[in-house]
Short mmCIF file of C-alpha atoms and ligand atoms in Angstrom, two decimals:
data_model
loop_
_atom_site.label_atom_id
_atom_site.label_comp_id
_atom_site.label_asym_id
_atom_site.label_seq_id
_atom_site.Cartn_x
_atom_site.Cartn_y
_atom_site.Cartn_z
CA UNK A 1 -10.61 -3.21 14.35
CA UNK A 2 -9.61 -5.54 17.25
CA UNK A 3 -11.86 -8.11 15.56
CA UNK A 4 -9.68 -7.79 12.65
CA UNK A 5 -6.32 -7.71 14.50
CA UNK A 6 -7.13 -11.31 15.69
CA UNK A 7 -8.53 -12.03 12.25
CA UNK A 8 -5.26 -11.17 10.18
CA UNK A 9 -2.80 -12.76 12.52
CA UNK A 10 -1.07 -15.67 10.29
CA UNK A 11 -2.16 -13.95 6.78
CA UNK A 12 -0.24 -12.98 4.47
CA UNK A 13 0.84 -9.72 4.85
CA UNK A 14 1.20 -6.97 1.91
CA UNK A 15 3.81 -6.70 -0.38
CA UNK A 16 5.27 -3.41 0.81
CA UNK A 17 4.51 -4.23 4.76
CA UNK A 18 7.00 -7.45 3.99
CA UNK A 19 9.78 -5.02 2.38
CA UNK A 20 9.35 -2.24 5.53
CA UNK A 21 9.69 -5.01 7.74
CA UNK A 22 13.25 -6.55 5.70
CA UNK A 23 14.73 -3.53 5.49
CA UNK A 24 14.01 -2.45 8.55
CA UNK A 25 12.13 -0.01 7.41
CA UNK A 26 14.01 1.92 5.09
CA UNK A 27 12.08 4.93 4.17
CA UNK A 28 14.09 4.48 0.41
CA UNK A 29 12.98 0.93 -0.16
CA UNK A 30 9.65 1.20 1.21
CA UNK A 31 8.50 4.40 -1.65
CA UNK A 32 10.31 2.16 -4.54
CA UNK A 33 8.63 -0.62 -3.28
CA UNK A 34 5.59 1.19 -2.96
CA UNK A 35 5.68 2.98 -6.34
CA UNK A 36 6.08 -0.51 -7.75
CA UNK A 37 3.21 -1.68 -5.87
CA UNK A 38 0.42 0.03 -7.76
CA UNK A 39 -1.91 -2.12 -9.81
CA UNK A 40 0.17 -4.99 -9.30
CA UNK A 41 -0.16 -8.29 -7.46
CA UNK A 42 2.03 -8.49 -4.39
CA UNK A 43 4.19 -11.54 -5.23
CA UNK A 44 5.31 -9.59 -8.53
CA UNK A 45 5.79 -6.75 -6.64
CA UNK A 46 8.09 -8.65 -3.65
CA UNK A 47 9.56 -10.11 -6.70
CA UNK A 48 10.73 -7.17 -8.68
CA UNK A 49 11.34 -5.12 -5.98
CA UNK A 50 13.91 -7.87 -4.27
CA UNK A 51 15.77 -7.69 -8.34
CA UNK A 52 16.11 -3.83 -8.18
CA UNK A 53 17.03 -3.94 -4.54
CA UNK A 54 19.73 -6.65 -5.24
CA UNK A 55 21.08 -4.16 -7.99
CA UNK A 56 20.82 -0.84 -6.18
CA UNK A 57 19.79 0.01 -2.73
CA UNK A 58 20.68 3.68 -2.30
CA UNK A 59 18.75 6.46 -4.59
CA UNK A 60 23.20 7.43 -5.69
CA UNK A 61 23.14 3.53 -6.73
CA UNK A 62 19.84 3.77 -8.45
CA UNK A 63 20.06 7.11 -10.22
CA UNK A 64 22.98 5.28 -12.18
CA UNK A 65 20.52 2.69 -13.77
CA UNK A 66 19.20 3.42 -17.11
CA UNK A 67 15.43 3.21 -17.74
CA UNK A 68 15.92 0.30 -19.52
CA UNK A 69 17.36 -1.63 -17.04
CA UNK A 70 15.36 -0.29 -14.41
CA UNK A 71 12.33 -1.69 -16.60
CA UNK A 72 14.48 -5.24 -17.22
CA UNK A 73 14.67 -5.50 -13.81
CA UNK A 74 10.89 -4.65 -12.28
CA UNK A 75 8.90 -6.65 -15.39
CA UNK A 76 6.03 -7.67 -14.99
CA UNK A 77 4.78 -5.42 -13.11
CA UNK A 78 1.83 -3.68 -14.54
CA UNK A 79 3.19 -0.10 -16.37
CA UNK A 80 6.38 -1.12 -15.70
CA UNK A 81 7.78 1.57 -18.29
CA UNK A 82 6.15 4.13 -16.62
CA UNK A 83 7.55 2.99 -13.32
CA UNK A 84 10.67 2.32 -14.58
CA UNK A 85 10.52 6.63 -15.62
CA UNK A 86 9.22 7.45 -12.31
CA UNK A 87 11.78 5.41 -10.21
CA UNK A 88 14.38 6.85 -12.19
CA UNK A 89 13.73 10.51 -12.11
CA UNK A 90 12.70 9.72 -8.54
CA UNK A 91 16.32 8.79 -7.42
CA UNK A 92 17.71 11.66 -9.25
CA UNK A 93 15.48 14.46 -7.49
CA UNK A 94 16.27 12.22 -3.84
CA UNK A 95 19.96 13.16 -4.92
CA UNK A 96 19.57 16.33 -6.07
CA UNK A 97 16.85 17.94 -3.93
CA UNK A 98 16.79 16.20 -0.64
CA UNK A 99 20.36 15.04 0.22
CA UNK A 100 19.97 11.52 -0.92
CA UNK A 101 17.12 11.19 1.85
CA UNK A 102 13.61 10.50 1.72
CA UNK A 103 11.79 13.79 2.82
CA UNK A 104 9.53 13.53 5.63
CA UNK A 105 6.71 15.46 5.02
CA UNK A 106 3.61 15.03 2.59
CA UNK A 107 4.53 18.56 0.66
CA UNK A 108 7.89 17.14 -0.25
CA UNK A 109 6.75 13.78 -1.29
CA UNK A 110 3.92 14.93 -3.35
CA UNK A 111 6.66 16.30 -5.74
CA UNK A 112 8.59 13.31 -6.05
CA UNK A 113 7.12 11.52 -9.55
CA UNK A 114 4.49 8.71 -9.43
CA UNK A 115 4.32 9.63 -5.66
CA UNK A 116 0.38 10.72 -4.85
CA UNK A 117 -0.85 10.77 -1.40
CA UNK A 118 -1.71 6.95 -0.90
CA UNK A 119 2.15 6.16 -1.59
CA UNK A 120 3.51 9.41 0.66
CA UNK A 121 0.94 7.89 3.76
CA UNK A 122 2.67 4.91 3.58
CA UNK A 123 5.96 6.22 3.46
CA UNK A 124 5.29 8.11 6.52
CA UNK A 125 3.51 5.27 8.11
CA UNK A 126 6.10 2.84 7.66
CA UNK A 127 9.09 4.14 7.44
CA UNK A 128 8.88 7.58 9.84
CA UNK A 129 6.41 6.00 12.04
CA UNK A 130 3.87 9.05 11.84
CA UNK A 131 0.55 8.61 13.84
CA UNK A 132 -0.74 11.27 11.99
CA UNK A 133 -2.02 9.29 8.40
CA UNK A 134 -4.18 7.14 7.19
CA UNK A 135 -3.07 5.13 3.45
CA UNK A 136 -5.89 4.85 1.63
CA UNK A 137 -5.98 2.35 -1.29
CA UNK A 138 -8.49 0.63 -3.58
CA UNK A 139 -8.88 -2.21 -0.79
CA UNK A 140 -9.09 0.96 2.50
CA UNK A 141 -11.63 2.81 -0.16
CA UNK A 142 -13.96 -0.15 -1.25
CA UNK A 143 -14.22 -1.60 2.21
CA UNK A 144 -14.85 1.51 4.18
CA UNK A 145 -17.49 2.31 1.80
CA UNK A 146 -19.10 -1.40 2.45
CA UNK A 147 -18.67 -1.53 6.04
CA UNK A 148 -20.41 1.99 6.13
CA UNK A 149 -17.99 3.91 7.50
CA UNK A 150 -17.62 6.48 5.05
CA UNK A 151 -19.99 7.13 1.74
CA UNK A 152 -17.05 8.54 -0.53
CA UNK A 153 -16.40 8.37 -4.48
CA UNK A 154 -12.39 8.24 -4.28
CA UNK A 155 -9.52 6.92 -1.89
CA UNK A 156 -8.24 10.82 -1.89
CA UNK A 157 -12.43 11.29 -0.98
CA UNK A 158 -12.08 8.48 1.89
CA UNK A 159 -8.91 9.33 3.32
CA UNK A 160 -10.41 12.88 4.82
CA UNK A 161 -13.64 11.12 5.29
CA UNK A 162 -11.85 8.19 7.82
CA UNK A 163 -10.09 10.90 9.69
CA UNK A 164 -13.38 12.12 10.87
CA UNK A 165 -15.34 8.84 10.97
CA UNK A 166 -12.52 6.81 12.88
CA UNK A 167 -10.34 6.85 16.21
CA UNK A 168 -7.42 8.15 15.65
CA UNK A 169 -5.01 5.55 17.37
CA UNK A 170 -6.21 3.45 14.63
CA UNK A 171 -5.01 5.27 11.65
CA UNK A 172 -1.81 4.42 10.87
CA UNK A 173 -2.75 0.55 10.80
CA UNK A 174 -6.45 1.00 8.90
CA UNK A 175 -4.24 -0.09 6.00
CA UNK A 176 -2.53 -2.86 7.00
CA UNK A 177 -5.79 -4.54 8.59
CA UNK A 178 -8.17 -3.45 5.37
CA UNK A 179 -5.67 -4.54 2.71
CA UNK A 180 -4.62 -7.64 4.10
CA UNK A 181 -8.70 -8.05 4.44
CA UNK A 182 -9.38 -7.10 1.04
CA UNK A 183 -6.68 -9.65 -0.41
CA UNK A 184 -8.09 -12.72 1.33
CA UNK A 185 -12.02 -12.22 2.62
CA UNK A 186 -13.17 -8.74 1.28
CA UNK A 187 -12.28 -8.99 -2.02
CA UNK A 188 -13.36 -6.81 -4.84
CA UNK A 189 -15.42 -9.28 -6.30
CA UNK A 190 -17.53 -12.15 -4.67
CA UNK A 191 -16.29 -10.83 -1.30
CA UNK A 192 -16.06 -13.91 1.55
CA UNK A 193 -18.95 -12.60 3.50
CA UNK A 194 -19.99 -15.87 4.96
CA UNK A 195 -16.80 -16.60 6.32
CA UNK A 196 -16.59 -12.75 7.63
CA UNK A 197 -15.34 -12.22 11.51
CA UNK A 198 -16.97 -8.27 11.29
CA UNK A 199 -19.70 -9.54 9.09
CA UNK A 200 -21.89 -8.62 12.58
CA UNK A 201 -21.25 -5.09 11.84
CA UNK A 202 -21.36 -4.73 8.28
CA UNK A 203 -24.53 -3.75 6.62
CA UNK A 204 -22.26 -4.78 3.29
CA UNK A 205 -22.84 -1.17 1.59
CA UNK A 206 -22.81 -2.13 -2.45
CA UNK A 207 -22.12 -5.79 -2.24
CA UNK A 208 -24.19 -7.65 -4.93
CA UNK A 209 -22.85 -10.98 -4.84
CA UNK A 210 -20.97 -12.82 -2.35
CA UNK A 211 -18.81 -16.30 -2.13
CA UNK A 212 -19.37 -19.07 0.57
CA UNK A 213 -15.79 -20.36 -0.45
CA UNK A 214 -13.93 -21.20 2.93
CA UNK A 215 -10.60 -18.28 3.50
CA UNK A 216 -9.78 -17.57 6.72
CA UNK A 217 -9.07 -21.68 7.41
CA UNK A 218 -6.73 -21.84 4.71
CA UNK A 219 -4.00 -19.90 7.17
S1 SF4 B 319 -19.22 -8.82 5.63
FE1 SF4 B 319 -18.65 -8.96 3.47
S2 SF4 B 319 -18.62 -6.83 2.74
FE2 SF4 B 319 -18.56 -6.77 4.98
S3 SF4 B 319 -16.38 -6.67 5.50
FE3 SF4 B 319 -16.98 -8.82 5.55
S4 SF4 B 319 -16.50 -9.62 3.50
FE4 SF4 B 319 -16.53 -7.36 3.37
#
């Protein structure tokens, strides 16, 4: 992990790491932001989320959108219909429900729609600084499971599995130092393991194929 906060310093950061960091990390933007996140690349996601943001920035201001013009607004990104739903009935339980707020704990956010626990991590993570979680996504899950950390099926699977297999003053920033990894040398496919700073200490768990492309000099 200290390898890789050298590693990461000048990349690119994530999508929703950029919008905690504009809004100074508004716990509001940073769930819409990371609701639109899923499945989607990160400049479409910075993208959309900067439209809807320029239209509404409160959950009062968003609740007043219609779907449709929720889903003008966040296209392309991928299910953007369905997001458009979630976001939606999203702002209108913040109103009703919680005050207008983001709730701070993982029971309340798990009931908000589209929210699961990888988004409600974040959330705490980012915007209520918790020390206490670990965000798992696709990039945490398949590079745990290469570097041989954990030996898990699913990020819900990997997320209980890194509490036990990691220190805990790393948690809240596995994700921001595996997803930032995954997007630019540990990719899904052809990962960069040539050009790997940790490649000393990865036994590369499932990797077939690999690409001797040059990434980390392209900073
Ligand atoms: S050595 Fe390869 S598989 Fe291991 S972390 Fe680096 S890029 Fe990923």
């Amino acid at each position: 992990m200290r390898t890789l906060a050298r590693e990461i310093d000048g990349l690119e950061l994530p999508a929703v790491e950029k919008i905690s960091e504009s809004s100074q990390e508004d716990p509001f933007q940073v769930l819409i932001g990371t609701l639109l996140s899923a499945r989607t690349q990160d400049a479409t996601t910075a993208a959309a989320s900067e439209r809807l943001f320029a239209k509404a920035r409160t959950p009062d201001a968003m609740s007043k959108l219609t779907v449709k013009q929720i889903e003008k607004l966040i296209y392309p990104v991928s299910f953007y219909r369905h997001k458009a739903r979630h976001v939606k009935e999203t702002c209108r339980l913040l109103v009703e429900r919680f005050n207008s707020r983001v709730p701070q704990t993982m029971e309340e956010l798990l009931t908000l729609p589209g929210v699961g626990r990888k988004t409600a991590n974040l959330v705490l993570i980012l915007a209520f600084k918790s020390a206490k979680n670990i965000c798992v996504d696709t990039h945490v899950h398949r590079i745990s499971n290469r570097l041989g950390w954990v030996t898990t099926k699913s990020p819900d699977e990997t997320e209980q599995a890194l509490y036990q297999a990691t220190d805990a003053r790393w948690w809240p920033i596995v994700n921001l130092y595996l997803v930032t990894w995954g997007q630019n040398v540990c990719r899904p496919v052809y990962p960069r393991c040539s050009e790997c700073a940790i490649a000393t200490w990865c036994p590369k768990v499932g990797v077939a194929r690999t690409s001797r492309a040059r990434a980390v000099n392209s900073r």
